[in-house]
Short mmCIF file of the C-alpha atoms (twelve columns), coordinates in Angstrom:
data_MODEL
# 
_entry.id   MODEL 
# 
loop_
_atom_site.group_PDB 
_atom_site.id 
_atom_site.type_symbol 
_atom_site.label_atom_id 
_atom_site.label_alt_id 
_atom_site.label_comp_id 
_atom_site.label_asym_id 
_atom_site.label_seq_id 
_atom_site.Cartn_x 
_atom_site.Cartn_y 
_atom_site.Cartn_z 
_atom_site.pdbx_PDB_model_num 
ATOM 1   C CA . MET A 1   -20.657 -8.291  -13.082 1 
ATOM 2   C CA . ASN A 2   -22.098 -5.733  -10.673 1 
ATOM 3   C CA . TYR A 3   -22.083 -5.959  -6.894  1 
ATOM 4   C CA . LEU A 4   -24.221 -4.290  -4.264  1 
ATOM 5   C CA . VAL A 5   -23.137 -4.352  -0.615  1 
ATOM 6   C CA . ALA A 6   -25.454 -3.310  2.208   1 
ATOM 7   C CA . VAL A 7   -24.289 -3.041  5.832   1 
ATOM 8   C CA . LEU A 8   -26.989 -3.895  8.351   1 
ATOM 9   C CA . PRO A 9   -26.653 -3.534  12.129  1 
ATOM 10  C CA . ASP A 10  -27.929 -6.939  13.244  1 
ATOM 11  C CA . ARG A 11  -28.800 -10.459 12.189  1 
ATOM 12  C CA . LEU A 12  -32.568 -9.916  12.330  1 
ATOM 13  C CA . GLN A 13  -32.465 -7.026  9.856   1 
ATOM 14  C CA . ALA A 14  -30.111 -8.962  7.582   1 
ATOM 15  C CA . GLU A 15  -32.477 -11.938 7.519   1 
ATOM 16  C CA . GLU A 16  -35.488 -9.680  6.888   1 
ATOM 17  C CA . ALA A 17  -33.663 -7.984  4.024   1 
ATOM 18  C CA . TYR A 18  -32.681 -11.359 2.545   1 
ATOM 19  C CA . SER A 19  -36.316 -12.521 2.778   1 
ATOM 20  C CA . ALA A 20  -37.539 -9.330  1.103   1 
ATOM 21  C CA . LEU A 21  -35.082 -9.814  -1.757  1 
ATOM 22  C CA . GLU A 22  -36.176 -13.432 -2.080  1 
ATOM 23  C CA . LYS A 23  -39.864 -12.450 -2.020  1 
ATOM 24  C CA . GLU A 24  -39.291 -9.966  -4.869  1 
ATOM 25  C CA . GLY A 25  -37.986 -12.800 -7.026  1 
ATOM 26  C CA . LEU A 26  -34.243 -12.171 -6.903  1 
ATOM 27  C CA . PRO A 27  -32.293 -15.408 -7.392  1 
ATOM 28  C CA . THR A 28  -30.983 -16.584 -4.009  1 
ATOM 29  C CA . ASN A 29  -27.796 -17.967 -5.551  1 
ATOM 30  C CA . GLN A 30  -26.805 -14.341 -6.271  1 
ATOM 31  C CA . ILE A 31  -27.443 -13.100 -2.715  1 
ATOM 32  C CA . ASP A 32  -25.096 -13.726 0.207   1 
ATOM 33  C CA . ILE A 33  -25.175 -12.819 3.873   1 
ATOM 34  C CA . LEU A 34  -21.832 -12.239 5.557   1 
ATOM 35  C CA . GLY A 35  -21.563 -12.179 9.318   1 
ATOM 36  C CA . GLN A 36  -21.581 -14.376 12.392  1 
ATOM 37  C CA . GLY A 37  -23.431 -17.607 11.597  1 
ATOM 38  C CA . TYR A 38  -23.159 -17.003 7.853   1 
ATOM 39  C CA . LYS A 39  -20.238 -16.678 5.453   1 
ATOM 40  C CA . SER A 40  -17.074 -15.067 6.784   1 
ATOM 41  C CA . ALA A 41  -15.053 -12.454 4.917   1 
ATOM 42  C CA . ASP A 42  -12.466 -15.103 4.018   1 
ATOM 43  C CA . GLU A 43  -15.075 -17.598 2.799   1 
ATOM 44  C CA . TYR A 44  -16.624 -14.944 0.594   1 
ATOM 45  C CA . GLY A 45  -13.243 -13.838 -0.748  1 
ATOM 46  C CA . LEU A 46  -12.830 -10.338 0.667   1 
ATOM 47  C CA . ILE A 47  -9.161  -9.456  0.334   1 
ATOM 48  C CA . ASP A 48  -7.154  -9.659  3.553   1 
ATOM 49  C CA . PRO A 49  -5.072  -6.465  3.808   1 
ATOM 50  C CA . LYS A 50  -2.345  -8.236  5.800   1 
ATOM 51  C CA . LEU A 51  -1.928  -10.773 3.010   1 
ATOM 52  C CA . GLN A 52  -1.702  -7.960  0.453   1 
ATOM 53  C CA . ALA A 53  0.968   -6.277  2.580   1 
ATOM 54  C CA . LYS A 54  3.026   -9.495  2.719   1 
ATOM 55  C CA . LYS A 55  2.739   -9.933  -1.040  1 
ATOM 56  C CA . GLY A 56  3.810   -6.346  -1.670  1 
ATOM 57  C CA . ALA A 57  6.805   -6.630  0.638   1 
ATOM 58  C CA . SER A 58  7.989   -9.924  -0.855  1 
ATOM 59  C CA . ARG A 59  7.516   -8.629  -4.398  1 
ATOM 60  C CA . LEU A 60  9.658   -5.576  -3.664  1 
ATOM 61  C CA . SER A 61  12.278  -7.518  -1.729  1 
ATOM 62  C CA . THR A 62  13.045  -9.753  -4.729  1 
ATOM 63  C CA . TRP A 63  14.766  -6.851  -6.434  1 
ATOM 64  C CA . LEU A 64  15.515  -4.390  -3.605  1 
ATOM 65  C CA . ILE A 65  17.719  -6.776  -1.594  1 
ATOM 66  C CA . PRO A 66  20.077  -7.627  -4.493  1 
ATOM 67  C CA . PHE A 67  20.096  -3.986  -5.602  1 
ATOM 68  C CA . GLY A 68  20.876  -2.905  -2.034  1 
ATOM 69  C CA . PHE A 69  23.765  -5.376  -1.860  1 
ATOM 70  C CA . VAL A 70  25.267  -4.129  -5.118  1 
ATOM 71  C CA . ALA A 71  24.778  -0.489  -4.104  1 
ATOM 72  C CA . GLY A 72  26.316  -1.050  -0.653  1 
ATOM 73  C CA . TYR A 73  29.262  -2.936  -2.133  1 
ATOM 74  C CA . ALA A 74  29.837  -0.236  -4.765  1 
ATOM 75  C CA . PHE A 75  29.525  2.571   -2.221  1 
ATOM 76  C CA . ASN A 76  32.130  0.969   0.013   1 
ATOM 77  C CA . LEU A 77  34.373  0.264   -2.972  1 
ATOM 78  C CA . LEU A 78  34.199  3.884   -4.158  1 
ATOM 79  C CA . THR A 79  34.596  5.551   -0.769  1 
ATOM 80  C CA . GLY A 80  37.111  3.132   0.735   1 
ATOM 81  C CA . ILE A 81  35.519  3.424   4.177   1 
ATOM 82  C CA . GLU A 82  37.016  0.932   6.601   1 
ATOM 83  C CA . ILE A 83  34.154  -0.508  8.670   1 
ATOM 84  C CA . PHE A 84  36.294  -3.155  10.418  1 
ATOM 85  C CA . PRO A 85  40.020  -3.806  10.162  1 
ATOM 86  C CA . ILE A 86  39.546  -6.956  8.033   1 
ATOM 87  C CA . GLY A 87  40.824  -5.867  4.676   1 
ATOM 88  C CA . SER A 88  39.219  -4.148  1.728   1 
ATOM 89  C CA . LEU A 89  37.269  -7.174  0.364   1 
ATOM 90  C CA . GLY A 90  35.767  -7.865  3.790   1 
ATOM 91  C CA . ASN A 91  34.712  -4.247  4.156   1 
ATOM 92  C CA . HIS A 92  33.184  -4.242  0.686   1 
ATOM 93  C CA . LEU A 93  31.184  -7.374  1.548   1 
ATOM 94  C CA . ILE A 94  30.019  -5.872  4.847   1 
ATOM 95  C CA . GLY A 95  28.982  -2.732  2.936   1 
ATOM 96  C CA . GLY A 96  27.051  -4.967  0.555   1 
ATOM 97  C CA . LEU A 97  25.329  -6.758  3.446   1 
ATOM 98  C CA . LEU A 98  24.361  -3.441  5.024   1 
ATOM 99  C CA . GLY A 99  22.973  -2.317  1.665   1 
ATOM 100 C CA . ALA A 100 20.984  -5.558  1.373   1 
ATOM 101 C CA . ALA A 101 19.594  -5.008  4.882   1 
ATOM 102 C CA . ALA A 102 18.581  -1.479  3.906   1 
ATOM 103 C CA . GLY A 103 16.864  -2.902  0.801   1 
ATOM 104 C CA . ALA A 104 14.972  -5.461  2.914   1 
ATOM 105 C CA . PHE A 105 13.889  -2.739  5.329   1 
ATOM 106 C CA . GLY A 106 12.709  -0.550  2.451   1 
ATOM 107 C CA . ALA A 107 10.752  -3.427  0.921   1 
ATOM 108 C CA . TYR A 108 9.110   -4.109  4.276   1 
ATOM 109 C CA . LEU A 109 8.146   -0.469  4.855   1 
ATOM 110 C CA . VAL A 110 7.118   0.517   1.355   1 
ATOM 111 C CA . GLY A 111 5.721   -2.761  0.030   1 
ATOM 112 C CA . GLY A 112 4.041   -3.702  3.287   1 
ATOM 113 C CA . GLY A 113 2.764   -0.220  4.025   1 
ATOM 114 C CA . VAL A 114 1.272   0.295   0.594   1 
ATOM 115 C CA . GLY A 115 -0.267  -3.196  0.604   1 
ATOM 116 C CA . LEU A 116 -1.782  -2.577  4.013   1 
ATOM 117 C CA . THR A 117 -3.223  0.861   3.244   1 
ATOM 118 C CA . VAL A 118 -4.359  0.692   -0.374  1 
ATOM 119 C CA . GLY A 119 -3.956  -2.915  -1.521  1 
ATOM 120 C CA . SER A 120 -7.287  -4.048  -0.133  1 
ATOM 121 C CA . GLY A 121 -9.633  -1.392  -1.536  1 
ATOM 122 C CA . ASP A 122 -12.919 -1.343  0.367   1 
ATOM 123 C CA . ALA A 123 -12.395 -4.806  1.862   1 
ATOM 124 C CA . LEU A 124 -10.856 -3.462  5.078   1 
ATOM 125 C CA . PRO A 125 -13.847 -1.297  6.094   1 
ATOM 126 C CA . TYR A 126 -16.181 -4.217  5.385   1 
ATOM 127 C CA . ARG A 127 -13.990 -6.575  7.426   1 
ATOM 128 C CA . ASN A 128 -14.039 -4.049  10.274  1 
ATOM 129 C CA . ARG A 129 -17.828 -3.872  10.152  1 
ATOM 130 C CA . LEU A 130 -18.036 -7.674  10.293  1 
ATOM 131 C CA . ASN A 131 -15.656 -7.663  13.274  1 
ATOM 132 C CA . GLU A 132 -17.996 -5.190  14.999  1 
ATOM 133 C CA . GLY A 133 -20.794 -7.782  14.729  1 
ATOM 134 C CA . LYS A 134 -22.618 -6.223  11.775  1 
ATOM 135 C CA . TYR A 135 -23.908 -8.083  8.728   1 
ATOM 136 C CA . LEU A 136 -23.413 -7.581  5.017   1 
ATOM 137 C CA . ILE A 137 -25.869 -8.432  2.268   1 
ATOM 138 C CA . VAL A 138 -24.066 -8.862  -1.046  1 
ATOM 139 C CA . VAL A 139 -26.029 -9.046  -4.297  1 
ATOM 140 C CA . LYS A 140 -24.150 -9.840  -7.487  1 
ATOM 141 C CA . GLY A 141 -25.575 -9.805  -10.963 1 
ATOM 142 C CA . THR A 142 -26.580 -7.525  -13.782 1 
ATOM 143 C CA . GLU A 143 -26.991 -3.790  -13.423 1 
ATOM 144 C CA . GLU A 144 -30.759 -4.218  -13.527 1 
ATOM 145 C CA . LEU A 145 -30.662 -6.806  -10.740 1 
ATOM 146 C CA . THR A 146 -28.517 -4.624  -8.468  1 
ATOM 147 C CA . ARG A 147 -30.763 -1.630  -9.179  1 
ATOM 148 C CA . GLN A 148 -33.803 -3.674  -8.122  1 
ATOM 149 C CA . ALA A 149 -31.957 -4.878  -5.005  1 
ATOM 150 C CA . THR A 150 -31.002 -1.288  -4.149  1 
ATOM 151 C CA . ARG A 151 -34.661 -0.245  -4.218  1 
ATOM 152 C CA . ILE A 152 -35.587 -3.142  -1.902  1 
ATOM 153 C CA . LEU A 153 -32.680 -2.741  0.521   1 
ATOM 154 C CA . ARG A 154 -33.173 1.007   0.986   1 
ATOM 155 C CA . GLN A 155 -36.355 0.385   2.962   1 
ATOM 156 C CA . PHE A 156 -34.235 -1.347  5.635   1 
ATOM 157 C CA . GLU A 157 -32.149 1.839   6.071   1 
ATOM 158 C CA . PRO A 158 -28.733 0.179   5.892   1 
ATOM 159 C CA . GLU A 159 -25.730 1.912   7.450   1 
ATOM 160 C CA . ASN A 160 -24.053 1.815   4.072   1 
ATOM 161 C CA . LEU A 161 -25.248 0.834   0.604   1 
ATOM 162 C CA . GLN A 162 -22.526 0.692   -2.027  1 
ATOM 163 C CA . GLY A 163 -22.556 -0.534  -5.607  1 
ATOM 164 C CA . TYR A 164 -19.536 -1.801  -7.536  1 
ATOM 165 C CA . ALA A 165 -19.018 -2.700  -11.180 1 
ATOM 166 C CA . GLU A 166 -16.235 -5.021  -12.288 1 
ATOM 167 C CA . PRO A 167 -14.251 -3.490  -15.116 1 
ATOM 168 C CA . THR A 168 -14.991 -5.090  -18.458 1 
ATOM 169 C CA . GLU A 169 -12.110 -6.155  -20.647 1 
ATOM 170 C CA . ALA A 170 -12.169 -4.813  -24.175 1 
# 
């Protein structure tokens, strides 16, 4: 499946572009308008970068927190550092808890940061454009269909015109 995304500055241009695509015989069930009064980014399925960041952080925390606990416990066991005067087992457990906290912090920073910056692909710039009050025309279909749509949409001088191809599985 191929996708074509055009960013248009206002509703009037988006509607004119949609009408031009419709007039040229493109199937309307393969054309969507995103923007105020039409589909939202969430309704269309654009990835929310904040959700990706949460997923990344929780995925990393499932193994970093236990690993941090074991590493903190082992570090305290090997070094014999007395954190509080509560005995060696208590200090080992506190070392383990500090290690688990460090693992949680690492999962939050690394998993969340990576999910926020790269986990969403091009969805974040498109979401930002929608938040600015702009409109997106999305055409999905065969390569021939998106090529035809590109030719039609170029006459409306969109701010951005980007094509995407879903990877095919062999």
